């Protein structure tokens, strides 16, 4: 299970109701921040998730609306919070720009007690492996070089059949845990139970993809295909005559068509321009792909199998 907390959902510049791009991904004890636009640390406080363990930052690209909040956030981490080590991931151009911001400005006057690791991404690769899920980076086309998207993928699993276990006389306890791990056990009466006796067919783990800004989709189809949830931009509307990839961005209709073609279960749109009404964005996207949402700042989604659950629904029960 993954949780998504949208901290900023505007494109290029903030609006009255939307901050600049940032998204927190919560997965058990792990927390990742995807992008860090100006004002992100205040959005974190207002969201209620706090700063604890928010020590991995994934940057989609180096444009200022996606990174400028790092200065204040790192300063706060170093001065007030119990975070002594920070991992930042991004392409070379992105890290170069972030490095100048952090080391030449924020941390230049005082060498504050925080260790920062700048992890350069050069190609598609799994960048973190945890007990229940992995994190993968893959390149996308935007403006300039070194732009990346990120996939959070739960490990595939075989569901445990408690009824079969009971029928076989397997006691509740560590024996069942061994079987779930794929290990055979021997019962007190001498019988050997194989994992296949109580485990069902393999089921895929949840796949969550967050793309950032994207100017084309043909080169990321395989990475996105079959995602349970796709978080992707909708900077423009197709009705304005702006085609896919114009200015390195997508339209709501273009993103919705891509989600449909890629077999995505749920699409969540962000990075929306303040020039448009939410209703116009959602109407254009849902005309192609009905299971689409437009994220608002502080929306909190819980991603399970099938459609995600929105924890703070509006009067209609979903984010419009």
Short mmCIF file of C-alpha atoms in Angstrom, two decimals:
data_model
loop_
_atom_site.label_atom_id
_atom_site.label_comp_id
_atom_site.label_asym_id
_atom_site.label_seq_id
_atom_site.Cartn_x
_atom_site.Cartn_y
_atom_site.Cartn_z
CA UNK A 1 0.00 0.00 0.00
CA UNK A 2 1.19 3.50 -0.88
CA UNK A 3 -0.11 6.84 0.32
CA UNK A 4 0.13 10.00 -1.75
CA UNK A 5 -0.02 13.46 -0.20
CA UNK A 6 -0.09 16.22 -2.79
CA UNK A 7 1.76 19.24 -1.40
CA UNK A 8 1.74 21.40 -4.53
CA UNK A 9 -0.17 20.92 -7.78
CA UNK A 10 0.23 24.12 -9.81
CA UNK A 11 2.21 24.57 -13.01
CA UNK A 12 5.07 27.11 -13.22
CA UNK A 13 3.63 29.61 -10.74
CA UNK A 14 1.50 29.27 -7.61
CA UNK A 15 -2.14 30.27 -7.45
CA UNK A 16 -4.32 31.23 -4.50
CA UNK A 17 -5.24 27.57 -3.91
CA UNK A 18 -2.28 25.70 -5.38
CA UNK A 19 1.38 25.59 -4.41
CA UNK A 20 4.31 24.63 -6.61
CA UNK A 21 4.99 20.97 -7.45
CA UNK A 22 5.72 18.56 -4.64
CA UNK A 23 4.35 15.15 -3.71
CA UNK A 24 5.04 12.94 -0.70
CA UNK A 25 4.92 9.16 -1.11
CA UNK A 26 4.46 7.26 2.16
CA UNK A 27 5.09 3.51 2.28
CA UNK A 28 5.23 1.99 5.74
CA UNK A 29 8.32 3.33 7.50
CA UNK A 30 9.67 4.93 4.31
CA UNK A 31 8.95 8.41 2.97
CA UNK A 32 9.90 9.95 -0.34
CA UNK A 33 9.46 13.51 -1.56
CA UNK A 34 9.05 13.91 -5.30
CA UNK A 35 10.08 17.46 -6.29
CA UNK A 36 10.27 20.40 -3.92
CA UNK A 37 8.81 23.62 -5.26
CA UNK A 38 8.98 26.92 -3.42
CA UNK A 39 7.05 26.80 -0.14
CA UNK A 40 7.10 23.01 0.18
CA UNK A 41 8.20 23.01 3.81
CA UNK A 42 5.17 25.08 4.81
CA UNK A 43 2.93 22.75 2.80
CA UNK A 44 4.43 19.79 4.67
CA UNK A 45 3.58 21.43 8.00
CA UNK A 46 0.08 22.30 6.89
CA UNK A 47 -0.54 18.77 5.56
CA UNK A 48 0.20 17.27 8.96
CA UNK A 49 2.66 14.61 7.72
CA UNK A 50 5.63 16.32 9.40
CA UNK A 51 9.32 16.08 8.49
CA UNK A 52 10.22 12.82 10.24
CA UNK A 53 12.08 10.35 7.98
CA UNK A 54 11.50 12.54 4.92
CA UNK A 55 15.13 11.96 3.94
CA UNK A 56 14.84 10.82 0.29
CA UNK A 57 14.09 13.46 -2.36
CA UNK A 58 13.48 12.47 -5.97
CA UNK A 59 13.77 15.30 -8.49
CA UNK A 60 12.10 14.98 -11.89
CA UNK A 61 14.10 17.88 -13.38
CA UNK A 62 15.87 21.10 -12.55
CA UNK A 63 13.35 23.83 -13.37
CA UNK A 64 12.99 26.27 -10.51
CA UNK A 65 9.32 25.55 -9.83
CA UNK A 66 10.38 21.98 -8.96
CA UNK A 67 13.51 22.60 -6.84
CA UNK A 68 13.49 26.08 -5.30
CA UNK A 69 11.92 24.87 -2.06
CA UNK A 70 14.98 22.77 -1.29
CA UNK A 71 16.84 25.75 0.13
CA UNK A 72 14.37 26.40 2.92
CA UNK A 73 13.66 22.72 3.51
CA UNK A 74 17.31 21.76 3.93
CA UNK A 75 17.92 24.76 6.18
CA UNK A 76 15.04 23.66 8.39
CA UNK A 77 16.28 20.06 8.42
CA UNK A 78 19.76 21.14 9.43
CA UNK A 79 18.67 23.62 12.08
CA UNK A 80 15.56 22.20 13.70
CA UNK A 81 14.85 18.64 12.68
CA UNK A 82 16.37 15.29 13.64
CA UNK A 83 17.51 14.58 10.08
CA UNK A 84 21.28 14.30 9.74
CA UNK A 85 21.50 12.62 6.32
CA UNK A 86 19.66 13.41 3.12
CA UNK A 87 19.63 11.60 -0.24
CA UNK A 88 18.76 13.65 -3.32
CA UNK A 89 18.27 11.89 -6.66
CA UNK A 90 18.22 13.54 -10.09
CA UNK A 91 19.91 13.99 -13.45
CA UNK A 92 23.30 15.73 -13.72
CA UNK A 93 21.96 19.13 -14.77
CA UNK A 94 19.41 19.03 -11.97
CA UNK A 95 21.97 18.09 -9.31
CA UNK A 96 24.40 20.74 -10.56
CA UNK A 97 21.76 23.42 -10.09
CA UNK A 98 20.65 22.06 -6.72
CA UNK A 99 24.27 21.84 -5.61
CA UNK A 100 24.83 25.52 -6.32
CA UNK A 101 21.68 26.39 -4.41
CA UNK A 102 22.53 24.30 -1.36
CA UNK A 103 26.31 24.48 -1.07
CA UNK A 104 26.94 27.99 -2.39
CA UNK A 105 23.97 29.66 -0.70
CA UNK A 106 22.16 27.73 2.02
CA UNK A 107 25.10 25.89 3.58
CA UNK A 108 27.90 28.29 2.68
CA UNK A 109 27.86 30.68 5.63
CA UNK A 110 27.52 27.94 8.24
CA UNK A 111 28.44 24.31 7.69
CA UNK A 112 25.33 22.94 9.33
CA UNK A 113 25.27 19.37 10.68
CA UNK A 114 23.62 17.56 7.80
CA UNK A 115 25.20 15.16 5.31
CA UNK A 116 23.81 15.46 1.80
CA UNK A 117 24.31 12.74 -0.81
CA UNK A 118 23.76 13.80 -4.43
CA UNK A 119 22.87 10.67 -6.41
CA UNK A 120 23.16 11.16 -10.17
CA UNK A 121 20.71 9.35 -12.44
CA UNK A 122 21.88 8.56 -15.97
CA UNK A 123 19.51 5.86 -17.23
CA UNK A 124 16.59 3.68 -16.23
CA UNK A 125 17.47 1.78 -13.06
CA UNK A 126 16.11 0.56 -9.75
CA UNK A 127 17.46 3.03 -7.20
CA UNK A 128 16.15 1.61 -3.91
CA UNK A 129 15.08 -1.81 -2.71
CA UNK A 130 13.00 -2.33 0.42
CA UNK A 131 11.37 -5.36 1.97
CA UNK A 132 7.98 -4.69 0.39
CA UNK A 133 8.73 -2.49 -2.64
CA UNK A 134 11.36 -1.08 -5.00
CA UNK A 135 11.83 2.40 -6.44
CA UNK A 136 12.83 2.86 -10.07
CA UNK A 137 13.89 5.90 -12.09
CA UNK A 138 13.49 6.17 -15.86
CA UNK A 139 14.24 9.01 -18.30
CA UNK A 140 11.50 11.17 -19.81
CA UNK A 141 11.49 13.88 -22.46
CA UNK A 142 10.91 17.43 -21.27
CA UNK A 143 12.96 20.56 -21.92
CA UNK A 144 16.69 20.05 -21.54
CA UNK A 145 18.54 16.91 -20.47
CA UNK A 146 18.42 14.66 -17.45
CA UNK A 147 14.66 14.50 -16.81
CA UNK A 148 13.31 11.50 -14.90
CA UNK A 149 10.13 9.83 -13.73
CA UNK A 150 9.77 7.37 -10.87
CA UNK A 151 8.02 4.05 -10.30
CA UNK A 152 7.12 2.61 -6.91
CA UNK A 153 6.48 -1.13 -7.30
CA UNK A 154 5.41 -3.57 -4.61
CA UNK A 155 6.88 -7.04 -4.86
CA UNK A 156 4.66 -9.68 -6.40
CA UNK A 157 3.16 -12.01 -3.83
CA UNK A 158 1.24 -15.26 -3.36
CA UNK A 159 -1.79 -14.89 -1.06
CA UNK A 160 -1.95 -17.20 1.96
CA UNK A 161 -5.03 -19.43 2.14
CA UNK A 162 -5.97 -19.59 5.82
CA UNK A 163 -8.75 -22.11 5.24
CA UNK A 164 -6.36 -24.60 3.62
CA UNK A 165 -3.88 -24.04 6.42
CA UNK A 166 -6.51 -24.77 9.03
CA UNK A 167 -7.66 -27.88 7.21
CA UNK A 168 -4.06 -29.14 7.15
CA UNK A 169 -3.70 -28.51 10.87
CA UNK A 170 -1.05 -25.79 10.55
CA UNK A 171 -1.04 -23.80 13.80
CA UNK A 172 -1.22 -20.02 13.78
CA UNK A 173 2.26 -18.71 14.38
CA UNK A 174 5.75 -18.76 12.89
CA UNK A 175 5.07 -21.88 10.80
CA UNK A 176 2.62 -19.93 8.65
CA UNK A 177 5.14 -17.13 8.29
CA UNK A 178 7.73 -19.61 6.98
CA UNK A 179 5.29 -20.85 4.36
CA UNK A 180 4.55 -17.29 3.22
CA UNK A 181 8.31 -16.82 2.77
CA UNK A 182 8.36 -19.89 0.50
CA UNK A 183 9.87 -22.28 3.05
CA UNK A 184 8.60 -25.82 3.72
CA UNK A 185 7.74 -26.76 7.32
CA UNK A 186 7.50 -30.03 9.26
CA UNK A 187 4.58 -30.41 11.65
CA UNK A 188 4.71 -32.13 15.04
CA UNK A 189 3.18 -35.27 13.52
CA UNK A 190 6.00 -35.51 10.98
CA UNK A 191 4.10 -34.25 7.93
CA UNK A 192 5.94 -31.90 5.59
CA UNK A 193 3.93 -28.99 4.24
CA UNK A 194 5.11 -27.23 1.10
CA UNK A 195 4.35 -23.55 0.35
CA UNK A 196 2.35 -24.67 -2.70
CA UNK A 197 -0.10 -26.42 -0.36
CA UNK A 198 -1.34 -23.15 1.14
CA UNK A 199 -0.31 -20.34 -1.25
CA UNK A 200 -2.38 -19.13 -4.16
CA UNK A 201 -1.25 -18.05 -7.61
CA UNK A 202 1.22 -15.16 -7.87
CA UNK A 203 -0.42 -11.73 -7.92
CA UNK A 204 1.37 -8.56 -9.02
CA UNK A 205 2.15 -5.90 -6.43
CA UNK A 206 0.82 -2.37 -6.78
CA UNK A 207 2.55 -0.23 -9.40
CA UNK A 208 2.60 3.55 -8.92
CA UNK A 209 4.19 5.81 -11.57
CA UNK A 210 4.92 9.54 -11.12
CA UNK A 211 6.16 11.22 -14.29
CA UNK A 212 6.72 14.90 -13.59
CA UNK A 213 6.71 17.11 -16.70
CA UNK A 214 6.59 15.20 -19.99
CA UNK A 215 6.76 16.27 -23.62
CA UNK A 216 6.16 12.89 -25.30
CA UNK A 217 4.81 9.50 -24.29
CA UNK A 218 5.87 6.97 -26.92
CA UNK A 219 9.23 6.44 -25.23
CA UNK A 220 7.78 5.73 -21.76
CA UNK A 221 4.89 3.43 -22.71
CA UNK A 222 6.54 0.24 -21.45
CA UNK A 223 7.51 1.84 -18.14
CA UNK A 224 3.96 3.04 -17.48
CA UNK A 225 2.02 0.12 -18.94
CA UNK A 226 -0.32 -1.58 -16.49
CA UNK A 227 0.20 0.93 -13.66
CA UNK A 228 -2.43 0.86 -10.93
CA UNK A 229 -2.01 4.62 -10.50
CA UNK A 230 -0.37 7.10 -12.85
CA UNK A 231 0.35 10.64 -11.59
CA UNK A 232 0.98 12.83 -14.61
CA UNK A 233 0.76 16.44 -15.68
CA UNK A 234 -2.06 18.21 -17.52
CA UNK A 235 -0.59 21.66 -18.09
CA UNK A 236 -2.81 22.56 -21.04
CA UNK A 237 -6.23 21.82 -22.51
CA UNK A 238 -6.57 20.33 -25.96
CA UNK A 239 -9.44 22.71 -26.75
CA UNK A 240 -6.86 25.50 -26.98
CA UNK A 241 -5.36 23.77 -29.97
CA UNK A 242 -2.19 22.90 -28.07
CA UNK A 243 -1.04 19.45 -29.14
CA UNK A 244 0.79 16.78 -27.15
CA UNK A 245 4.36 17.79 -26.39
CA UNK A 246 3.91 21.51 -27.02
CA UNK A 247 6.41 23.44 -24.88
CA UNK A 248 7.45 20.11 -23.38
CA UNK A 249 4.08 19.55 -21.68
CA UNK A 250 0.89 17.52 -22.04
CA UNK A 251 -2.78 18.36 -22.40
CA UNK A 252 -5.44 16.78 -20.20
CA UNK A 253 -6.81 14.91 -23.22
CA UNK A 254 -3.38 13.72 -24.32
CA UNK A 255 -2.50 12.41 -20.86
CA UNK A 256 -5.89 10.69 -20.57
CA UNK A 257 -5.44 9.01 -23.97
CA UNK A 258 -1.99 7.81 -22.94
CA UNK A 259 -3.35 6.38 -19.67
CA UNK A 260 -6.07 4.56 -21.60
CA UNK A 261 -3.66 3.15 -24.18
CA UNK A 262 -1.20 2.04 -21.48
CA UNK A 263 -3.84 0.12 -19.54
CA UNK A 264 -3.59 2.30 -16.44
CA UNK A 265 -6.24 1.72 -13.76
CA UNK A 266 -6.41 5.22 -12.28
CA UNK A 267 -5.06 8.55 -13.54
CA UNK A 268 -4.37 11.49 -11.21
CA UNK A 269 -3.60 14.77 -12.95
CA UNK A 270 -1.44 17.50 -11.45
CA UNK A 271 0.80 20.40 -12.59
CA UNK A 272 -2.29 22.27 -13.78
CA UNK A 273 -2.24 25.83 -15.04
CA UNK A 274 -4.13 28.50 -13.16
CA UNK A 275 -5.52 29.69 -16.48
CA UNK A 276 -8.02 26.79 -16.45
CA UNK A 277 -10.95 25.73 -14.29
CA UNK A 278 -10.74 22.31 -12.64
CA UNK A 279 -14.08 21.36 -14.17
CA UNK A 280 -12.78 21.99 -17.70
CA UNK A 281 -9.69 19.86 -17.03
CA UNK A 282 -11.62 16.94 -15.58
CA UNK A 283 -14.28 17.08 -18.28
CA UNK A 284 -11.70 16.93 -21.07
CA UNK A 285 -9.78 14.08 -19.44
CA UNK A 286 -12.83 12.02 -18.48
CA UNK A 287 -14.24 12.25 -21.98
CA UNK A 288 -11.38 9.89 -22.88
CA UNK A 289 -10.53 8.11 -19.61
CA UNK A 290 -13.35 8.18 -17.02
CA UNK A 291 -11.29 7.05 -14.02
CA UNK A 292 -9.41 10.34 -13.83
CA UNK A 293 -8.96 12.74 -10.93
CA UNK A 294 -7.44 16.20 -10.69
CA UNK A 295 -5.38 16.51 -7.52
CA UNK A 296 -5.71 19.49 -5.23
CA UNK A 297 -3.15 20.60 -2.66
CA UNK A 298 -3.35 18.39 0.44
CA UNK A 299 -5.34 15.63 -1.24
CA UNK A 300 -4.41 12.36 0.45
CA UNK A 301 -4.82 9.17 -1.57
CA UNK A 302 -4.41 5.63 -0.26
CA UNK A 303 -3.37 3.39 -3.15
CA UNK A 304 -4.61 -0.18 -2.91
CA UNK A 305 -5.53 -2.73 -5.52
CA UNK A 306 -8.01 -1.11 -7.93
CA UNK A 307 -9.16 2.47 -7.45
CA UNK A 308 -7.37 4.61 -4.86
CA UNK A 309 -9.18 5.95 -1.82
CA UNK A 310 -9.21 9.69 -1.21
CA UNK A 311 -8.96 10.31 2.53
CA UNK A 312 -10.12 13.92 2.50
CA UNK A 313 -12.96 13.90 -0.06
CA UNK A 314 -14.93 16.98 -0.93
CA UNK A 315 -18.71 17.04 -0.90
CA UNK A 316 -18.81 14.85 -4.04
CA UNK A 317 -16.54 12.23 -2.46
CA UNK A 318 -13.59 12.66 -4.79
CA UNK A 319 -11.08 15.15 -6.05
CA UNK A 320 -12.49 16.91 -9.08
#
